[in-house]
């Protein structure tokens, strides 16, 4: 497939300065970042493409090569260990690049020691895998440890991951004679250019497998699964993700395994809705309690609590239970629980009650006020709309 031009992807001119490139990329990254587009593979693809373009154009050396030779130059020129040919530029590469320059891509960097630039580049690496796990608000509030079964490629037991049949051994690659790379001469408008590229027969290893392991057909890995323990800290939100290193697919022939990217989803709660780190619920009270006042029980994420309802409480009134919301991720403290009162009206009442209510209806105390601006403004303030 023809690759799109990097300048075109970022929407900048070929004479764009470093700052232009950075800000163009930042805009695209903020728009397409997986955190903002959970489950949207198109956005993920755009995020990867923009990051790849940015990685090349921000680096004067890579940019120069790209300007001269296009994508082919980057794919083959030696010394671009950074993204070894770009073939393996995957989501985690993109997320790391974004984090390195803009920070805050993943909330878990500090937990997993994946700070800027700390992850060495890997060749022959297994693919990253991505899973989603659903969490209840209670699990999010308390933090939770989950063990999930992940289907992934694992090292082949028969050959120990080497891909070589038992009793056999590797032999020198006939194409590169063991060098692992080949020299090619190509003609460009600048003249002839000599390029050193990894040997495609042995994939740069210098050796090939003459007699392949029958369990894995020489790949060194087979389909399998692993139980992965995932420790979710309190306070995560839907769309947040964490990276579990080395739990992606095993790499062919004893390379480094990929990572497992765990994306969180939030289950709907039957009582609470979440707004940032606050939780909100509606509490029905009787109109006698609203009128006379009293103590009622309200649910929280940590069990029931009782609150005092003052006499004359109007529907829509909000009570705040400080610190009863979701913990703030990584910074201590918690959000609040907001309890909004509504007055429950019985659909039918017994005859004796009806008689009582008729008497009350005649009383002046039960005449509602006339509609007025101030009354509704007050309601509006309470509802925050
Ligand atoms: Zn094998
Ligand atoms: Zn070779």
Coordinates of C-alpha atoms and ligand atoms in Angstrom, one line a residue:
X1 CA 0.0 0.0 0.0
X2 CA 1.3 3.4 -0.9
X3 CA 2.2 5.4 2.2
X4 CA 0.8 8.9 2.6
X5 CA 3.2 11.8 2.6
X6 CA 4.3 12.8 6.1
X7 CA 3.8 16.5 5.5
X8 CA 0.4 15.8 4.1
X9 CA -0.6 13.7 7.2
X10 CA 0.4 16.5 9.5
X11 CA -1.0 19.2 7.2
X12 CA 2.1 21.3 7.1
X13 CA 4.2 22.7 4.3
X14 CA 7.6 21.2 3.3
X15 CA 9.2 24.3 4.7
X16 CA 7.5 24.0 8.1
X17 CA 9.6 24.8 11.1
X18 CA 10.0 22.6 14.2
X19 CA 7.4 24.5 16.2
X20 CA 4.9 24.2 13.3
X21 CA 5.4 20.5 13.1
X22 CA 5.1 20.0 16.8
X23 CA 1.9 22.0 17.2
X24 CA 0.4 20.4 14.1
X25 CA 1.1 17.0 15.5
X26 CA -0.1 17.9 19.0
X27 CA -3.5 19.0 17.5
X28 CA -3.9 15.7 15.7
X29 CA -2.7 13.7 18.6
X30 CA -5.2 15.3 21.0
X31 CA -8.0 14.6 18.5
X32 CA -7.2 11.0 17.8
X33 CA -5.6 9.9 21.1
X34 CA -7.0 6.4 22.1
X35 CA -7.9 7.8 25.5
X36 CA -10.4 10.1 23.8
X37 CA -11.6 7.6 21.3
X38 CA -11.9 4.3 23.2
X39 CA -12.6 1.4 20.9
X40 CA -12.3 3.5 17.7
X41 CA -9.8 1.8 15.5
X42 CA -10.0 4.5 12.8
X43 CA -8.9 7.1 15.4
X44 CA -6.2 4.7 16.6
X45 CA -4.9 4.4 13.0
X46 CA -4.8 8.2 12.5
X47 CA -3.0 8.6 15.8
X48 CA -0.4 6.1 14.8
X49 CA 0.1 7.7 11.4
X50 CA 0.4 11.2 12.8
X51 CA 2.9 10.0 15.4
X52 CA 4.9 8.2 12.8
X53 CA 5.0 11.3 10.6
X54 CA 5.9 13.5 13.6
X55 CA 8.8 11.1 14.6
X56 CA 10.4 11.6 11.3
X57 CA 9.8 15.2 10.6
X58 CA 10.9 16.5 14.1
X59 CA 14.3 14.8 13.7
X60 CA 16.4 16.8 11.3
X61 CA 18.5 13.8 10.2
X62 CA 15.5 11.6 9.5
X63 CA 13.7 14.5 7.9
X64 CA 16.5 15.1 5.5
X65 CA 16.6 11.5 4.5
X66 CA 12.9 11.5 4.0
X67 CA 13.0 14.7 1.9
X68 CA 15.6 13.1 -0.3
X69 CA 14.5 9.5 -0.6
X70 CA 10.9 9.4 0.7
X71 CA 9.6 6.4 2.7
X72 CA 12.1 4.0 1.0
X73 CA 15.0 5.9 2.4
X74 CA 13.8 5.6 6.0
X75 CA 12.8 2.0 5.6
X76 CA 16.2 0.9 4.5
X77 CA 18.9 3.3 5.6
X78 CA 21.0 1.9 8.4
X79 CA 21.3 3.7 11.6
X80 CA 17.6 4.4 12.2
X81 CA 17.5 2.0 15.1
X82 CA 14.7 4.2 16.5
X83 CA 12.0 2.6 14.5
X84 CA 13.8 -0.1 12.6
X85 CA 12.3 0.4 9.2
X86 CA 9.0 1.6 10.5
X87 CA 7.4 -1.7 9.7
X88 CA 6.9 -2.4 13.4
X89 CA 5.6 1.0 14.3
X90 CA 2.7 0.0 16.5
X91 CA 0.3 1.6 18.9
X92 CA 2.6 1.3 21.9
X93 CA 5.4 3.0 19.9
X94 CA 3.0 5.8 19.1
X95 CA 1.8 6.1 22.7
X96 CA 5.3 6.2 24.0
X97 CA 6.4 8.8 21.5
X98 CA 3.5 11.0 22.4
X99 CA 4.1 10.6 26.2
X100 CA 7.8 11.4 25.7
X101 CA 7.1 14.7 24.2
X102 CA 3.8 15.7 25.6
X103 CA 3.5 13.6 28.8
X104 CA 0.4 12.3 30.3
X105 CA -0.5 9.9 27.5
X106 CA -0.9 7.0 29.9
X107 CA -1.7 7.5 33.5
X108 CA 0.4 4.5 34.4
X109 CA 3.9 5.5 33.3
X110 CA 5.1 6.1 36.8
X111 CA 3.8 2.8 38.0
X112 CA 5.4 0.7 35.4
X113 CA 8.7 2.5 35.1
X114 CA 8.0 3.5 31.5
X115 CA 9.1 7.0 31.8
X116 CA 10.2 9.0 28.8
X117 CA 12.8 7.2 26.7
X118 CA 13.3 4.4 29.3
X119 CA 12.2 1.7 27.0
X120 CA 14.9 0.5 24.7
X121 CA 14.0 -0.1 21.1
X122 CA 13.5 -3.7 20.2
X123 CA 13.9 -5.6 17.0
X124 CA 12.2 -8.9 16.4
X125 CA 9.5 -8.1 18.8
X126 CA 6.1 -9.8 19.3
X127 CA 3.0 -7.8 18.5
X128 CA 1.3 -5.8 21.2
X129 CA -2.1 -7.0 22.2
X130 CA -5.0 -5.0 23.5
X131 CA -7.8 -6.1 25.8
X132 CA -10.7 -4.3 27.5
X133 CA -11.8 -4.9 31.0
X134 CA -15.0 -3.8 32.6
X135 CA -15.0 -2.3 36.1
X136 CA -17.9 -1.5 38.4
X137 CA -17.9 1.9 40.1
X138 CA -17.2 0.0 43.4
X139 CA -14.2 -1.6 41.9
X140 CA -13.0 1.7 40.5
X141 CA -13.5 3.4 43.9
X142 CA -11.6 0.7 45.9
X143 CA -9.1 -0.4 43.3
X144 CA -9.0 -4.0 42.3
X145 CA -6.8 -6.8 41.2
X146 CA -8.1 -9.0 38.4
X147 CA -6.7 -12.0 36.8
X148 CA -7.6 -12.3 33.1
X149 CA -7.0 -15.1 30.6
X150 CA -5.3 -13.6 27.6
X151 CA -5.1 -15.5 24.3
X152 CA -1.6 -14.9 23.0
X153 CA 1.3 -16.4 21.1
X154 CA 3.6 -18.1 23.6
X155 CA 7.1 -19.6 23.1
X156 CA 7.1 -23.1 21.7
X157 CA 8.0 -25.7 24.3
X158 CA 9.2 -28.3 21.9
X159 CA 12.1 -26.2 20.5
X160 CA 12.4 -23.7 23.4
X161 CA 11.4 -20.9 21.0
X162 CA 14.3 -21.4 18.6
X163 CA 12.2 -22.8 15.8
X164 CA 14.8 -25.5 15.2
X165 CA 13.8 -29.2 15.2
X166 CA 15.2 -31.1 18.1
X167 CA 18.6 -32.7 17.2
X168 CA 19.1 -30.3 14.3
X169 CA 20.9 -26.9 14.3
X170 CA 20.8 -23.6 12.4
X171 CA 23.0 -23.2 9.4
X172 CA 24.6 -20.2 7.8
X173 CA 22.3 -18.2 5.6
X174 CA 23.3 -18.8 1.9
X175 CA 22.1 -15.4 0.7
X176 CA 24.1 -13.2 3.0
X177 CA 26.7 -15.8 4.0
X178 CA 26.1 -15.1 7.6
X179 CA 26.5 -11.3 7.5
X180 CA 22.8 -10.7 8.2
X181 CA 22.7 -7.8 5.8
X182 CA 23.1 -7.3 2.1
X183 CA 24.4 -4.3 0.1
X184 CA 22.3 -3.0 -2.8
X185 CA 23.1 -0.2 -5.2
X186 CA 20.2 1.9 -6.3
X187 CA 20.1 4.7 -8.8
X188 CA 18.4 7.9 -7.7
X189 CA 18.4 11.3 -9.3
X190 CA 21.3 12.2 -7.0
X191 CA 23.4 9.4 -8.5
X192 CA 24.0 5.9 -7.2
X193 CA 23.4 5.2 -3.6
X194 CA 24.7 2.2 -1.8
X195 CA 22.4 0.9 0.9
X196 CA 22.9 -1.8 3.5
X197 CA 19.7 -3.6 4.3
X198 CA 18.9 -6.5 6.5
X199 CA 18.9 -9.8 4.6
X200 CA 15.4 -10.8 3.8
X201 CA 16.1 -14.5 3.8
X202 CA 17.3 -14.8 7.4
X203 CA 15.7 -11.5 8.6
X204 CA 19.1 -10.2 9.6
X205 CA 20.0 -13.2 11.8
X206 CA 22.7 -14.6 9.5
X207 CA 21.4 -18.1 10.1
X208 CA 18.5 -20.0 8.8
X209 CA 16.6 -23.0 10.1
X210 CA 17.2 -26.0 7.9
X211 CA 15.0 -28.4 9.8
X212 CA 12.1 -26.6 11.3
X213 CA 10.4 -27.6 14.6
X214 CA 7.2 -29.4 13.7
X215 CA 5.2 -28.0 16.6
X216 CA 5.7 -24.3 15.5
X217 CA 6.8 -24.7 11.9
X218 CA 10.0 -22.9 12.7
X219 CA 8.3 -19.8 14.1
X220 CA 9.4 -20.5 17.7
X221 CA 5.9 -19.8 19.1
X222 CA 2.5 -21.3 19.2
X223 CA -1.0 -20.2 20.1
X224 CA -1.7 -20.3 23.8
X225 CA -2.9 -18.3 26.7
X226 CA -1.7 -16.8 29.9
X227 CA -3.3 -15.7 33.1
X228 CA -2.3 -12.1 33.6
X229 CA -2.7 -10.3 36.9
X230 CA -3.8 -6.7 36.5
X231 CA -3.7 -4.4 39.4
X232 CA -6.0 -1.5 38.8
X233 CA -5.4 1.5 41.1
X234 CA -8.4 3.3 42.6
X235 CA -9.8 6.2 40.5
X236 CA -9.4 5.1 36.9
X237 CA -11.9 6.1 34.3
X238 CA -13.3 4.5 31.2
X239 CA -10.8 4.9 28.3
X240 CA -7.8 4.9 30.6
X241 CA -5.3 2.2 29.8
X242 CA -2.3 0.6 31.3
X243 CA 0.5 -1.3 29.7
X244 CA 1.6 -4.7 31.1
X245 CA 5.0 -5.3 29.6
X246 CA 5.9 -8.5 27.8
X247 CA 2.4 -10.0 28.0
X248 CA 1.6 -9.4 24.3
X249 CA 2.5 -12.0 21.7
X250 CA 5.8 -13.8 22.0
X251 CA 8.2 -12.9 19.2
X252 CA 9.3 -15.3 16.6
X253 CA 12.6 -17.1 17.3
X254 CA 13.2 -15.9 20.8
X255 CA 12.8 -12.2 20.3
X256 CA 11.2 -9.9 22.9
X257 CA 7.5 -10.3 23.5
X258 CA 5.1 -7.4 22.8
X259 CA 3.2 -5.6 25.5
X260 CA -0.4 -6.1 26.7
X261 CA -2.4 -2.9 26.6
X262 CA -5.4 -3.0 29.0
X263 CA -8.1 -0.5 28.3
X264 CA -10.7 0.1 31.1
X265 CA -14.4 0.3 30.6
X266 CA -16.9 1.5 33.2
X267 CA -20.0 -0.5 33.9
X268 CA -23.2 1.3 34.3
X269 CA -24.2 1.6 37.9
X270 CA -27.8 1.1 38.9
X271 CA -27.8 3.9 41.4
X272 CA -24.9 6.3 40.7
X273 CA -23.8 8.3 37.7
X274 CA -20.2 9.5 37.6
X275 CA -19.2 13.0 36.8
X276 CA -15.4 13.3 37.0
X277 CA -14.7 12.0 40.4
X278 CA -18.1 12.9 41.8
X279 CA -21.0 10.5 41.9
X280 CA -24.6 11.6 41.7
X281 CA -27.7 9.9 42.8
X282 CA -31.3 10.8 43.1
X283 CA -33.0 10.1 46.4
X284 CA -36.8 9.9 46.7
X285 CA -38.2 11.1 50.0
X286 CA -41.8 11.2 51.2
X287 CA -43.5 14.6 51.1
X288 CA -44.1 14.2 54.9
X289 CA -40.3 14.0 55.4
X290 CA -39.8 16.9 53.0
X291 CA -42.3 18.9 55.0
X292 CA -41.5 17.9 58.6
X293 CA -37.8 17.0 58.2
X294 CA -36.2 13.8 59.3
X295 CA -33.3 11.4 58.9
X296 CA -33.0 9.2 55.8
X297 CA -30.6 6.6 54.6
X298 CA -28.6 7.1 51.4
X299 CA -26.5 4.6 49.5
X300 CA -22.8 5.4 49.0
X301 CA -20.0 3.4 47.3
X302 CA -19.0 2.3 50.8
X303 CA -22.4 1.3 52.2
X304 CA -25.4 3.3 53.5
X305 CA -25.1 6.6 55.4
X306 CA -27.8 8.7 57.0
X307 CA -28.4 12.3 56.3
X308 CA -30.6 14.9 57.9
X309 CA -33.4 16.4 55.8
X310 CA -34.3 19.8 57.2
X311 CA -38.0 20.7 57.5
X312 CA -39.3 22.4 54.3
X313 CA -36.8 20.7 51.9
X314 CA -37.8 21.4 48.3
X315 CA -37.5 18.9 45.4
X316 CA -34.2 19.3 43.5
X317 CA -32.3 20.3 46.6
X318 CA -28.8 18.8 46.5
X319 CA -26.9 17.4 49.6
X320 CA -23.2 17.0 49.3
X321 CA -21.5 14.1 51.1
X322 CA -17.9 15.3 51.0
X323 CA -15.3 12.7 50.1
X324 CA -17.8 10.0 49.3
X325 CA -17.0 10.0 45.6
X326 CA -14.3 8.3 43.6
X327 CA -10.6 8.7 44.7
X328 CA -8.5 11.1 42.6
X329 CA -6.1 9.0 40.6
X330 CA -2.6 9.2 41.9
X331 CA -3.1 12.4 43.9
X332 CA -5.0 11.6 47.0
X333 CA -8.4 12.8 48.2
X334 CA -11.7 11.9 46.7
X335 CA -14.6 13.4 44.9
X336 CA -18.0 14.0 46.6
X337 CA -21.3 12.3 46.4
X338 CA -24.1 14.6 45.4
X339 CA -27.6 13.5 46.5
X340 CA -30.4 15.1 44.7
X341 CA -33.8 15.0 46.5
X342 CA -37.0 14.4 44.8
X343 CA -40.3 14.2 46.5
X344 CA -42.1 11.0 45.9
X345 CA -45.9 11.2 45.3
X346 CA -47.8 8.0 46.1
X347 CA -49.9 6.8 43.1
X348 CA -52.8 5.7 45.3
X349 CA -53.6 6.1 49.0
X350 CA -56.0 4.4 51.3
X351 CA -59.5 5.9 51.9
X352 CA -58.6 7.2 55.4
X353 CA -55.4 8.8 54.2
X354 CA -57.3 10.4 51.3
X355 CA -59.7 12.0 53.9
X356 CA -56.7 13.3 55.8
X357 CA -55.1 14.7 52.6
X358 CA -58.4 16.5 51.7
X359 CA -58.3 18.2 55.0
X360 CA -54.7 19.2 54.5
X361 CA -55.5 20.5 51.0
X362 CA -57.9 23.0 52.5
X363 CA -55.1 24.3 54.8
X364 CA -53.3 27.5 53.7
X365 CA -49.9 25.9 54.5
X366 CA -50.4 23.5 51.6
X367 CA -51.1 26.2 49.0
X368 CA -48.0 26.3 46.7
X369 CA -46.6 29.7 45.8
X370 CA -47.4 31.4 42.5
X371 CA -44.9 30.6 39.7
X372 CA -42.2 33.1 39.9
X373 CA -38.9 33.7 38.3
X374 CA -37.0 33.4 41.5
X375 CA -38.4 30.0 42.3
X376 CA -37.3 28.5 39.0
X377 CA -34.0 30.3 39.1
X378 CA -33.3 28.6 42.3
X379 CA -34.2 25.3 40.9
X380 CA -32.1 25.9 37.9
X381 CA -29.1 26.8 40.1
X382 CA -29.6 23.6 42.0
X383 CA -29.7 21.5 38.9
X384 CA -26.8 23.4 37.5
X385 CA -28.4 23.8 34.0
Ligands
LIG1 ZN1 9.0 -25.1 18.0
LIG2 ZN1 20.8 -13.9 5.4

